[in-house]
mmCIF file of C-alpha atoms in Angstrom:
data_model
loop_
_atom_site.group_PDB
_atom_site.id
_atom_site.type_symbol
_atom_site.label_atom_id
_atom_site.label_comp_id
_atom_site.label_asym_id
_atom_site.label_seq_id
_atom_site.Cartn_x
_atom_site.Cartn_y
_atom_site.Cartn_z
ATOM 1 C CA MET T 210 -13.502 22.795 13.182
ATOM 2 C CA ALA T 211 -12.019 19.603 13.741
ATOM 3 C CA ARG T 212 -14.601 17.773 11.471
ATOM 4 C CA TRP T 213 -14.300 20.251 8.445
ATOM 5 C CA GLY T 214 -10.510 21.778 8.902
ATOM 6 C CA SER T 215 -11.808 24.946 8.911
ATOM 7 C CA LEU T 216 -11.527 28.409 11.296
ATOM 8 C CA PRO T 217 -13.455 31.569 11.713
ATOM 9 C CA GLY T 218 -11.438 34.528 9.957
ATOM 10 C CA PRO T 219 -10.302 35.979 13.072
ATOM 11 C CA VAL T 220 -9.409 32.519 14.874
ATOM 12 C CA ALA T 221 -7.843 31.463 11.930
ATOM 13 C CA ARG T 222 -5.110 34.299 11.508
ATOM 14 C CA LEU T 223 -4.397 33.986 15.454
ATOM 15 C CA ALA T 224 -3.786 30.174 14.638
ATOM 16 C CA GLY T 225 -1.919 30.771 11.782
ATOM 17 C CA LYS T 226 0.660 33.218 13.316
ATOM 18 C CA ALA T 227 0.902 31.162 16.371
ATOM 19 C CA LEU T 228 2.023 28.384 14.285
ATOM 20 C CA GLY T 229 4.795 30.208 12.619
ATOM 21 C CA PHE T 230 3.269 31.765 9.665
ATOM 22 C CA ARG T 231 3.849 35.742 8.751
ATOM 23 C CA GLN T 232 0.533 35.944 7.422
ATOM 24 C CA VAL T 233 -2.648 34.057 7.226
ATOM 25 C CA LEU T 234 -5.140 35.463 4.020
ATOM 26 C CA PHE T 235 -8.720 34.857 4.088
ATOM 27 C CA THR T 236 -10.522 37.182 1.942
ATOM 28 C CA PRO T 237 -11.129 35.649 -1.676
ATOM 29 C CA ALA T 238 -9.560 38.735 -3.497
ATOM 30 C CA ALA T 239 -6.325 38.511 -1.553
ATOM 31 C CA VAL T 240 -6.372 34.712 -1.680
ATOM 32 C CA ASP T 241 -6.601 34.967 -5.747
ATOM 33 C CA ALA T 242 -4.241 37.600 -6.120
ATOM 34 C CA ALA T 243 -1.828 35.810 -3.776
ATOM 35 C CA LEU T 244 -1.795 32.650 -5.414
ATOM 36 C CA SER T 245 -1.613 33.988 -9.144
ATOM 37 C CA HIS T 246 1.600 36.308 -8.280
ATOM 38 C CA ASP T 247 4.599 34.765 -10.181
ATOM 39 C CA GLU T 248 6.698 34.957 -7.397
ATOM 40 C CA VAL T 249 4.821 33.250 -4.819
ATOM 41 C CA ILE T 250 5.518 29.479 -4.568
ATOM 42 C CA VAL T 251 4.799 26.286 -2.837
ATOM 43 C CA PRO T 252 7.714 25.600 -0.839
ATOM 44 C CA TYR T 253 7.479 21.879 -1.621
ATOM 45 C CA GLY T 254 7.801 22.482 -5.494
ATOM 46 C CA PRO T 255 11.743 22.875 -5.383
ATOM 47 C CA ARG T 256 11.956 19.627 -3.495
ATOM 48 C CA SER T 257 10.102 17.788 -5.341
ATOM 49 C CA ASP T 258 11.810 18.808 -8.438
ATOM 50 C CA MET T 259 15.523 18.005 -7.092
ATOM 51 C CA LEU T 260 14.080 14.371 -6.647
ATOM 52 C CA GLY T 261 12.406 14.257 -10.455
ATOM 53 C CA LEU T 262 8.913 14.646 -8.662
ATOM 54 C CA SER T 263 7.723 17.749 -10.281
ATOM 55 C CA GLY T 264 4.667 16.728 -11.194
ATOM 56 C CA PHE T 265 3.310 15.630 -8.090
ATOM 57 C CA PRO T 266 -0.051 17.279 -7.450
ATOM 58 C CA LEU T 267 0.425 18.954 -4.191
ATOM 59 C CA ALA T 268 3.586 20.750 -5.510
ATOM 60 C CA LEU T 269 1.261 21.995 -8.203
ATOM 61 C CA ASP T 270 -1.110 25.115 -8.258
ATOM 62 C CA GLY T 271 -4.373 26.251 -10.680
ATOM 63 C CA ASP T 272 -4.685 24.657 -13.752
ATOM 64 C CA ASP T 273 -1.484 22.448 -13.185
ATOM 65 C CA HIS T 274 -2.884 21.059 -10.102
ATOM 66 C CA GLU T 275 -5.943 19.942 -11.780
ATOM 67 C CA THR T 276 -4.333 18.233 -14.717
ATOM 68 C CA ALA T 277 -2.351 16.113 -12.298
ATOM 69 C CA ARG T 278 -5.157 15.035 -10.767
ATOM 70 C CA ALA T 279 -7.234 14.283 -13.902
ATOM 71 C CA HIS T 280 -3.806 12.210 -14.995
ATOM 72 C CA LEU T 281 -3.537 10.447 -11.731
ATOM 73 C CA ALA T 282 -7.447 9.365 -11.571
ATOM 74 C CA ALA T 283 -7.114 8.091 -15.102
ATOM 75 C CA THR T 284 -4.115 6.063 -14.156
ATOM 76 C CA ILE T 285 -5.902 4.722 -11.261
ATOM 77 C CA ASP T 286 -8.766 3.951 -13.453
ATOM 78 C CA ALA T 287 -7.049 2.224 -15.895
ATOM 79 C CA THR T 288 -5.207 -0.018 -13.468
ATOM 80 C CA GLY T 289 -8.255 -1.034 -11.524
ATOM 81 C CA ALA T 290 -8.110 -5.155 -12.219
ATOM 82 C CA ALA T 291 -4.749 -5.024 -11.055
ATOM 83 C CA HIS T 292 -5.941 -2.705 -7.821
ATOM 84 C CA ASP T 293 -8.236 -5.225 -7.178
ATOM 85 C CA GLN T 294 -5.758 -8.298 -7.423
ATOM 86 C CA GLY T 295 -3.815 -6.144 -4.722
ATOM 87 C CA VAL T 296 -6.532 -5.704 -2.446
ATOM 88 C CA VAL T 297 -7.165 -9.223 -2.627
ATOM 89 C CA ARG T 298 -3.366 -10.349 -1.640
ATOM 90 C CA ALA T 299 -3.445 -7.318 1.068
ATOM 91 C CA GLY T 300 -6.371 -9.148 2.721
ATOM 92 C CA GLU T 301 -4.539 -12.607 2.586
ATOM 93 C CA VAL T 302 -1.530 -11.122 4.118
ATOM 94 C CA ALA T 303 -3.336 -9.553 6.928
ATOM 95 C CA ARG T 304 -5.257 -12.775 7.648
ATOM 96 C CA ARG T 305 -1.926 -14.974 7.687
ATOM 97 C CA VAL T 306 -0.409 -12.272 9.921
ATOM 98 C CA VAL T 307 -3.097 -12.426 12.232
ATOM 99 C CA ASP T 308 -3.400 -16.101 12.492
ATOM 100 C CA GLY T 309 0.100 -16.320 13.340
ATOM 101 C CA ALA T 310 0.139 -14.118 15.930
ATOM 102 C CA GLN T 311 1.229 -15.280 19.343
ATOM 103 C CA GLY T 312 -0.836 -13.603 21.716
ATOM 104 C CA ARG T 313 0.450 -10.331 20.995
ATOM 105 C CA LEU T 314 0.584 -8.477 17.572
ATOM 106 C CA ASP T 315 2.428 -5.058 16.703
ATOM 107 C CA VAL T 316 -0.318 -3.395 14.337
ATOM 108 C CA VAL T 317 1.878 -1.082 12.418
ATOM 109 C CA GLU T 318 5.017 -2.916 11.558
ATOM 110 C CA ASP T 319 3.597 -6.683 11.432
ATOM 111 C CA LEU T 320 0.470 -6.153 10.066
ATOM 112 C CA ILE T 321 -0.430 -2.746 8.415
ATOM 113 C CA GLU T 322 3.034 -2.550 6.383
ATOM 114 C CA PRO T 323 2.993 -5.775 5.088
ATOM 115 C CA ALA T 324 -0.291 -5.948 3.639
ATOM 116 C CA LEU T 325 0.336 -2.236 2.031
ATOM 117 C CA GLN T 326 3.487 -3.603 0.513
ATOM 118 C CA ALA T 327 1.587 -6.857 -0.611
ATOM 119 C CA TRP T 328 -1.046 -4.452 -2.197
ATOM 120 C CA VAL T 329 1.346 -2.376 -3.848
ATOM 121 C CA GLU T 330 3.548 -4.551 -5.373
ATOM 122 C CA THR T 331 0.595 -6.559 -6.846
ATOM 123 C CA TRP T 332 -0.786 -3.653 -8.283
ATOM 124 C CA PHE T 333 2.362 -2.784 -9.868
ATOM 125 C CA GLY T 334 3.361 -6.405 -10.859
ATOM 126 C CA LEU T 335 6.518 -6.026 -9.139
ATOM 127 C CA PRO T 336 6.378 -8.929 -6.559
ATOM 128 C CA GLY T 337 9.027 -8.941 -4.089
ATOM 129 C CA LEU T 338 9.724 -5.015 -4.193
ATOM 130 C CA GLY T 339 7.174 -4.185 -1.662
ATOM 131 C CA PRO T 340 9.646 -3.247 1.386
ATOM 132 C CA ASP T 341 11.742 -1.179 -1.182
ATOM 133 C CA LEU T 342 8.791 0.647 -2.649
ATOM 134 C CA HIS T 343 7.511 1.161 0.918
ATOM 135 C CA GLN T 344 10.808 2.707 2.030
ATOM 136 C CA ALA T 345 11.096 4.705 -1.014
ATOM 137 C CA GLY T 346 7.768 6.184 -0.477
ATOM 138 C CA GLN T 347 8.271 7.336 2.949
ATOM 139 C CA ALA T 348 11.681 9.045 1.987
ATOM 140 C CA ILE T 349 10.275 10.905 -0.885
ATOM 141 C CA MET T 350 7.422 12.103 1.432
ATOM 142 C CA HIS T 351 9.858 13.076 4.167
ATOM 143 C CA ALA T 352 12.376 14.838 2.036
ATOM 144 C CA ILE T 353 9.338 16.814 0.078
ATOM 145 C CA PHE T 354 6.831 17.633 2.997
ATOM 146 C CA LEU T 355 8.017 16.669 6.315
ATOM 147 C CA ASN T 356 11.234 18.193 6.388
ATOM 148 C CA PRO T 357 11.451 20.783 7.588
ATOM 149 C CA LYS T 358 8.558 20.847 9.578
ATOM 150 C CA THR T 359 6.135 23.518 8.062
ATOM 151 C CA PRO T 360 6.635 26.142 8.621
ATOM 152 C CA ARG T 361 9.246 26.059 11.408
ATOM 153 C CA GLY T 362 12.608 24.436 11.391
ATOM 154 C CA THR T 363 15.498 24.762 8.875
ATOM 155 C CA THR T 364 16.187 22.673 5.955
ATOM 156 C CA ASP T 365 18.149 19.392 6.595
ATOM 157 C CA PRO T 366 20.021 18.415 3.214
ATOM 158 C CA ARG T 367 20.709 15.060 4.896
ATOM 159 C CA ALA T 368 16.813 14.330 4.259
ATOM 160 C CA LEU T 369 17.338 14.963 0.517
ATOM 161 C CA VAL T 370 20.502 12.948 0.355
ATOM 162 C CA TRP T 371 19.157 10.238 2.118
ATOM 163 C CA SER T 372 16.042 10.203 -0.220
ATOM 164 C CA ARG T 373 18.029 10.276 -3.324
ATOM 165 C CA ALA T 374 20.084 7.282 -1.983
ATOM 166 C CA VAL T 375 16.675 5.284 -1.646
ATOM 167 C CA THR T 376 14.973 6.346 -4.648
ATOM 168 C CA ALA T 377 18.208 5.625 -6.632
ATOM 169 C CA ARG T 378 18.231 2.119 -5.029
ATOM 170 C CA VAL T 379 14.966 0.973 -5.906
ATOM 171 C CA GLU T 380 14.899 2.365 -9.497
ATOM 172 C CA THR T 381 18.049 0.106 -9.979
ATOM 173 C CA ALA T 382 15.671 -2.978 -8.745
ATOM 174 C CA ILE T 383 12.756 -1.951 -10.504
ATOM 175 C CA ALA T 384 14.832 -1.566 -13.713
ATOM 176 C CA GLY T 385 16.229 -5.180 -13.276
ATOM 177 C CA ALA T 386 12.751 -6.772 -12.408
ATOM 178 C CA GLN T 387 10.483 -8.118 -14.996
ATOM 179 C CA PRO T 388 7.004 -6.508 -14.223
ATOM 180 C CA LEU T 389 3.938 -9.012 -14.366
ATOM 181 C CA HIS T 390 1.833 -6.436 -16.157
ATOM 182 C CA PRO T 391 2.262 -2.900 -17.274
ATOM 183 C CA LEU T 392 3.420 -0.420 -15.049
ATOM 184 C CA PRO T 393 0.713 2.317 -13.648
ATOM 185 C CA GLY T 394 0.744 5.722 -15.963
ATOM 186 C CA ASP T 395 2.855 8.329 -14.956
ATOM 187 C CA LEU T 396 2.635 10.700 -12.250
ATOM 188 C CA THR T 397 5.632 12.519 -12.388
ATOM 189 C CA LEU T 398 5.554 13.409 -15.794
ATOM 190 C CA ILE T 399 2.475 14.581 -15.824
ATOM 191 C CA GLN T 400 2.504 18.044 -17.475
ATOM 192 C CA ARG T 401 5.040 16.750 -20.149
ATOM 193 C CA LEU T 402 2.494 13.973 -21.280
ATOM 194 C CA GLU T 403 -0.041 16.572 -22.572
ATOM 195 C CA LYS T 404 2.446 17.107 -25.259
ATOM 196 C CA ASP T 405 4.523 14.269 -25.883
ATOM 197 C CA PRO T 406 4.529 10.369 -25.162
ATOM 198 C CA PRO T 407 6.322 9.592 -22.169
ATOM 199 C CA PRO T 408 10.096 7.624 -22.672
ATOM 200 C CA GLU T 409 10.486 4.322 -21.742
ATOM 201 C CA SER T 410 11.865 4.891 -18.522
ATOM 202 C CA SER T 411 9.306 6.881 -17.312
ATOM 203 C CA GLY T 412 7.738 3.908 -15.396
ATOM 204 C CA LEU T 413 10.593 4.140 -12.872
ATOM 205 C CA SER T 414 9.293 7.529 -12.085
ATOM 206 C CA ALA T 415 5.541 6.639 -12.093
ATOM 207 C CA VAL T 416 6.265 3.686 -9.616
ATOM 208 C CA LEU T 417 7.958 6.236 -7.446
ATOM 209 C CA GLY T 418 5.342 8.754 -7.504
ATOM 210 C CA LEU T 419 2.292 6.602 -6.900
ATOM 211 C CA THR T 420 4.173 4.847 -3.762
ATOM 212 C CA VAL T 421 4.238 8.091 -1.928
ATOM 213 C CA GLY T 422 0.350 8.200 -0.838
ATOM 214 C CA PRO T 423 -0.480 4.354 -0.701
ATOM 215 C CA LEU T 424 2.477 3.396 1.552
ATOM 216 C CA ALA T 425 3.230 6.528 3.261
ATOM 217 C CA LEU T 426 0.138 8.659 4.047
ATOM 218 C CA GLY T 427 -1.777 5.370 3.842
ATOM 219 C CA SER T 428 0.083 3.722 6.539
ATOM 220 C CA MET T 429 -0.374 6.662 8.820
ATOM 221 C CA ALA T 430 -3.795 6.988 8.237
ATOM 222 C CA MET T 431 -4.698 3.195 8.721
ATOM 223 C CA ALA T 432 -2.267 3.273 12.040
ATOM 224 C CA ASN T 433 -4.169 6.381 13.236
ATOM 225 C CA ALA T 434 -7.886 5.000 12.668
ATOM 226 C CA ILE T 435 -6.763 1.553 14.210
ATOM 227 C CA ASP T 436 -5.637 3.399 17.111
ATOM 228 C CA GLU T 437 -8.637 5.418 17.728
ATOM 229 C CA ILE T 438 -10.874 2.222 16.871
ATOM 230 C CA LEU T 439 -9.366 0.290 19.675
ATOM 231 C CA ASP T 440 -10.642 2.893 21.829
ATOM 232 C CA ASP T 441 -14.592 2.828 21.081
ATOM 233 C CA ARG T 442 -14.318 -1.210 20.736
ATOM 234 C CA THR T 443 -16.235 -1.006 17.213
ATOM 235 C CA ILE T 444 -13.912 -3.363 15.865
ATOM 236 C CA ASP T 445 -15.632 -5.919 17.802
ATOM 237 C CA HIS T 446 -18.647 -5.622 15.461
ATOM 238 C CA VAL T 447 -16.568 -5.977 12.314
ATOM 239 C CA ALA T 448 -17.657 -9.350 10.293
ATOM 240 C CA ASP T 449 -16.135 -8.493 6.858
ATOM 241 C CA ALA T 450 -14.054 -6.314 4.807
ATOM 242 C CA ALA T 451 -17.030 -4.128 3.636
ATOM 243 C CA ALA T 452 -17.763 -3.814 7.607
ATOM 244 C CA GLY T 453 -14.231 -2.839 7.877
ATOM 245 C CA GLY T 454 -14.092 -0.334 5.108
ATOM 246 C CA ARG T 455 -17.263 1.289 6.809
ATOM 247 C CA LEU T 456 -15.471 1.484 10.007
ATOM 248 C CA PHE T 457 -12.241 3.006 8.741
ATOM 249 C CA ARG T 458 -13.956 5.225 6.897
ATOM 250 C CA THR T 459 -15.860 6.497 9.808
ATOM 251 C CA ALA T 460 -12.695 7.013 12.047
ATOM 252 C CA LEU T 461 -10.977 8.654 9.056
ATOM 253 C CA GLY T 462 -13.854 11.285 8.845
ATOM 254 C CA ARG T 463 -13.442 12.136 12.386
ATOM 255 C CA ARG T 464 -10.026 13.634 11.829
ATOM 256 C CA PRO T 465 -9.644 17.097 9.999
ATOM 257 C CA PRO T 466 -8.299 17.138 6.269
ATOM 258 C CA LEU T 467 -4.800 17.799 5.462
ATOM 259 C CA PRO T 468 -4.014 21.747 6.444
ATOM 260 C CA GLY T 469 -3.206 22.374 3.044
ATOM 261 C CA LEU T 470 -0.254 23.718 1.380
ATOM 262 C CA PRO T 471 1.500 26.610 2.726
ATOM 263 C CA ARG T 472 2.941 29.401 0.306
ATOM 264 C CA ALA T 473 6.057 31.401 0.796
ATOM 265 C CA CYS T 474 7.285 34.571 -0.602
ATOM 266 C CA PRO T 475 11.057 35.348 -1.340
ATOM 267 C CA ARG T 476 10.751 38.975 -0.316
ATOM 268 C CA ASP T 477 8.151 41.317 0.817
ATOM 269 C CA LEU T 478 5.293 41.527 -2.060
ATOM 270 C CA THR T 479 2.292 43.735 -2.659
ATOM 271 C CA VAL T 480 -0.500 42.250 -4.478
ATOM 272 C CA GLN T 481 -3.743 43.850 -6.078
ATOM 273 C CA GLY T 482 -6.799 41.940 -5.363
ATOM 274 C CA ALA T 483 -10.014 42.107 -7.409
ATOM 275 C CA ASP T 484 -11.434 44.066 -4.735
ATOM 276 C CA HIS T 485 -8.996 46.992 -5.788
ATOM 277 C CA VAL T 486 -7.599 46.502 -2.263
ATOM 278 C CA SER T 487 -3.498 46.196 -2.175
ATOM 279 C CA HIS T 488 -2.651 43.417 0.062
ATOM 280 C CA HIS T 489 0.914 43.358 1.537
ATOM 281 C CA LEU T 490 2.898 39.702 1.978
ATOM 282 C CA PRO T 491 5.744 39.995 4.315
ATOM 283 C CA GLU T 492 8.549 37.881 3.260
ATOM 284 C CA GLY T 493 8.451 34.131 4.532
ATOM 285 C CA PRO T 494 5.484 31.534 4.692
ATOM 286 C CA PHE T 495 1.865 32.455 4.547
ATOM 287 C CA LEU T 496 -1.404 30.305 4.541
ATOM 288 C CA ALA T 497 -4.069 31.242 2.036
ATOM 289 C CA ALA T 498 -7.651 30.176 2.889
ATOM 290 C CA THR T 499 -9.525 28.155 0.212
ATOM 291 C CA GLN T 500 -12.938 26.038 -0.076
ATOM 292 C CA VAL T 501 -13.195 22.805 1.301
ATOM 293 C CA ALA T 502 -13.744 20.188 -0.893
ATOM 294 C CA ALA T 503 -16.400 18.374 0.741
ATOM 295 C CA ARG T 504 -18.557 21.414 1.525
ATOM 296 C CA LEU T 505 -18.574 23.487 -2.189
ATOM 297 C CA ASP T 506 -22.270 23.691 -2.288
ATOM 298 C CA HIS T 507 -21.875 26.469 0.016
ATOM 299 C CA ALA T 508 -19.358 28.839 -1.429
ATOM 300 C CA GLY T 509 -18.821 31.926 0.038
ATOM 301 C CA ASP T 510 -19.560 31.331 3.502
ATOM 302 C CA PRO T 511 -16.535 32.034 5.747
ATOM 303 C CA ALA T 512 -17.134 29.124 7.755
ATOM 304 C CA GLU T 513 -16.550 26.839 4.914
ATOM 305 C CA TRP T 514 -13.431 27.543 4.131
ATOM 306 C CA ALA T 515 -9.757 26.124 5.078
ATOM 307 C CA PHE T 516 -6.313 26.399 4.080
ATOM 308 C CA GLY T 517 -4.688 24.760 0.961
ATOM 309 C CA ALA T 518 -4.623 24.653 -2.650
ATOM 310 C CA GLY T 519 -8.208 24.753 -3.467
ATOM 311 C CA PRO T 520 -10.414 21.248 -3.480
ATOM 312 C CA HIS T 521 -7.707 18.787 -2.302
ATOM 313 C CA ALA T 522 -9.777 15.745 -0.854
ATOM 314 C CA CYS T 523 -7.469 13.119 -1.228
ATOM 315 C CA MET T 524 -7.868 10.762 -4.358
ATOM 316 C CA GLY T 525 -6.224 7.920 -2.840
ATOM 317 C CA ALA T 526 -8.762 7.533 0.101
ATOM 318 C CA GLY T 527 -11.046 5.275 -1.602
ATOM 319 C CA LEU T 528 -8.240 2.989 -2.434
ATOM 320 C CA ILE T 529 -7.034 2.783 0.857
ATOM 321 C CA THR T 530 -10.335 2.201 2.459
ATOM 322 C CA GLU T 531 -10.853 -1.001 0.450
ATOM 323 C CA VAL T 532 -7.169 -2.477 1.669
ATOM 324 C CA ALA T 533 -7.924 -0.971 5.321
ATOM 325 C CA GLY T 534 -11.305 -3.118 5.481
ATOM 326 C CA GLY T 535 -9.731 -6.318 4.780
ATOM 327 C CA VAL T 536 -6.855 -5.564 7.488
ATOM 328 C CA LEU T 537 -9.684 -4.569 9.937
ATOM 329 C CA ALA T 538 -11.559 -7.674 8.987
ATOM 330 C CA ALA T 539 -8.789 -9.832 9.918
ATOM 331 C CA LEU T 540 -7.716 -8.132 12.830
ATOM 332 C CA ALA T 541 -11.282 -8.285 14.516
ATOM 333 C CA LEU T 542 -11.238 -12.229 14.303
ATOM 334 C CA ARG T 543 -8.394 -12.147 17.115
ATOM 335 C CA ARG T 544 -10.181 -9.363 18.937
ATOM 336 C CA PRO T 545 -7.306 -7.232 19.640
ATOM 337 C CA ARG T 546 -7.100 -5.303 23.135
ATOM 338 C CA ARG T 547 -4.538 -2.491 24.385
ATOM 339 C CA ILE T 548 -1.928 -3.694 26.369
ATOM 340 C CA PRO T 549 -1.120 -1.662 29.559
ATOM 341 C CA GLY T 550 1.276 1.028 29.226
ATOM 342 C CA PRO T 551 2.638 3.536 26.477
ATOM 343 C CA ARG T 552 3.617 0.654 24.141
ATOM 344 C CA GLY T 553 0.080 -0.176 23.625
ATOM 345 C CA ARG T 554 -0.396 3.447 22.210
ATOM 346 C CA MET T 555 0.881 4.802 18.907
ATOM 347 C CA ALA T 556 4.525 5.241 18.836
ATOM 348 C CA GLN T 557 6.770 7.310 16.395
ATOM 349 C CA ALA T 558 9.379 4.994 14.490
ATOM 350 C CA ALA T 559 13.211 6.101 14.859
ATOM 351 C CA ALA T 560 14.356 8.101 12.043
ATOM 352 C CA PRO T 561 16.432 6.487 9.452
ATOM 353 C CA SER T 562 20.065 7.143 9.681
ATOM 354 C CA GLY T 563 20.967 10.641 8.743
ATOM 355 C CA VAL T 564 17.452 12.157 8.915
ATOM 356 C CA ARG T 565 16.811 14.899 11.373
ATOM 357 C CA GLU T 566 12.940 14.229 11.604
ATOM 358 C CA TRP T 567 10.715 11.436 11.214
ATOM 359 C CA THR T 568 6.881 11.473 11.912
ATOM 360 C CA PHE T 569 5.707 7.957 10.447
ATOM 361 C CA PRO T 570 4.091 5.705 12.888
ATOM 362 C CA GLY T 571 6.519 3.070 14.367
ATOM 363 C CA SER T 572 4.422 0.588 16.448
ATOM 364 C CA LEU T 573 1.134 0.022 18.344
ATOM 365 C CA LEU T 574 1.080 -3.459 20.194
ATOM 366 C CA VAL T 575 -2.019 -5.204 20.964
ATOM 367 C CA SER T 576 -2.801 -8.159 22.664
ATOM 368 C CA VAL T 577 -5.177 -10.664 20.674
ATOM 369 C CA ASP T 578 -7.402 -13.786 21.659
ATOM 370 C CA GLY T 579 -6.169 -17.334 20.931
#
């Protein structure tokens, strides 16, 4: 279950309802009927639209989702050389941080975040804007995905107001910057790209869209992996960035994938499945089980199904693995150890002013050898 993020049908229904979902759909006919209904929405979608990120893949379904992923893949491929420069830069920053540590080091704030910021600002060709891009990525992720908690809680409009303020400030900074090379392709206007060339200003939206995964989810993934790696001491055997990347990939594989996208019904609905059975959907959030991307060769086996929008393996996993490899290689040089007490365990950062919830990692303090 933990490895693949899937559950047997009866257990899945009980678990979903215990988490606050009104219903859990597991049979393929019911899932297909629900996801194709015009009134069933992804709750993330409206908040994504309000921030100008309507092309964000996780807020789309079906063919639109696949189109978004295809454009994102093309963007990543087209900017490969700049990405490689960013990986090198991230490794340099990580080594400098570790070399300068005086016995103790905050892994998240002092090491992971500066390395990620150096990577992305080099990749985008926007030197000096790494911290601003990082904050924008977290703000967008918070407003769209992490507020309210899914499915519990009520929407806190302050999160959206705060996110708008951050993204507006960063858009202004980007507009006044002189990029070192063309900005990455546009993630937020993906559907429009199918028909028309993007306007000149689309680069701003592109940058903001592409900061969400690397700088928000990437930071969380790396912090959680290092938190786990410190317990099994495998970091003592990391000799270079390639070994660090393999270790990170192994640690990441021990964690379940994203739980997938909840759906929501604006009212009670009845949908007709391909099995000629009518399925009732109560008003409110529900989960729909779809195939786990890593196991598509075994389609049809209920044990191979999880909850999401269809195959949704993270496209950024390979990119972030390269950066994580350099970070782990640098950290391993000083043989990090946990310090006694809660400060030696993963902690959450304080919520930004005016924001009710904040779940990003804040600190992980370790001792390092001289």
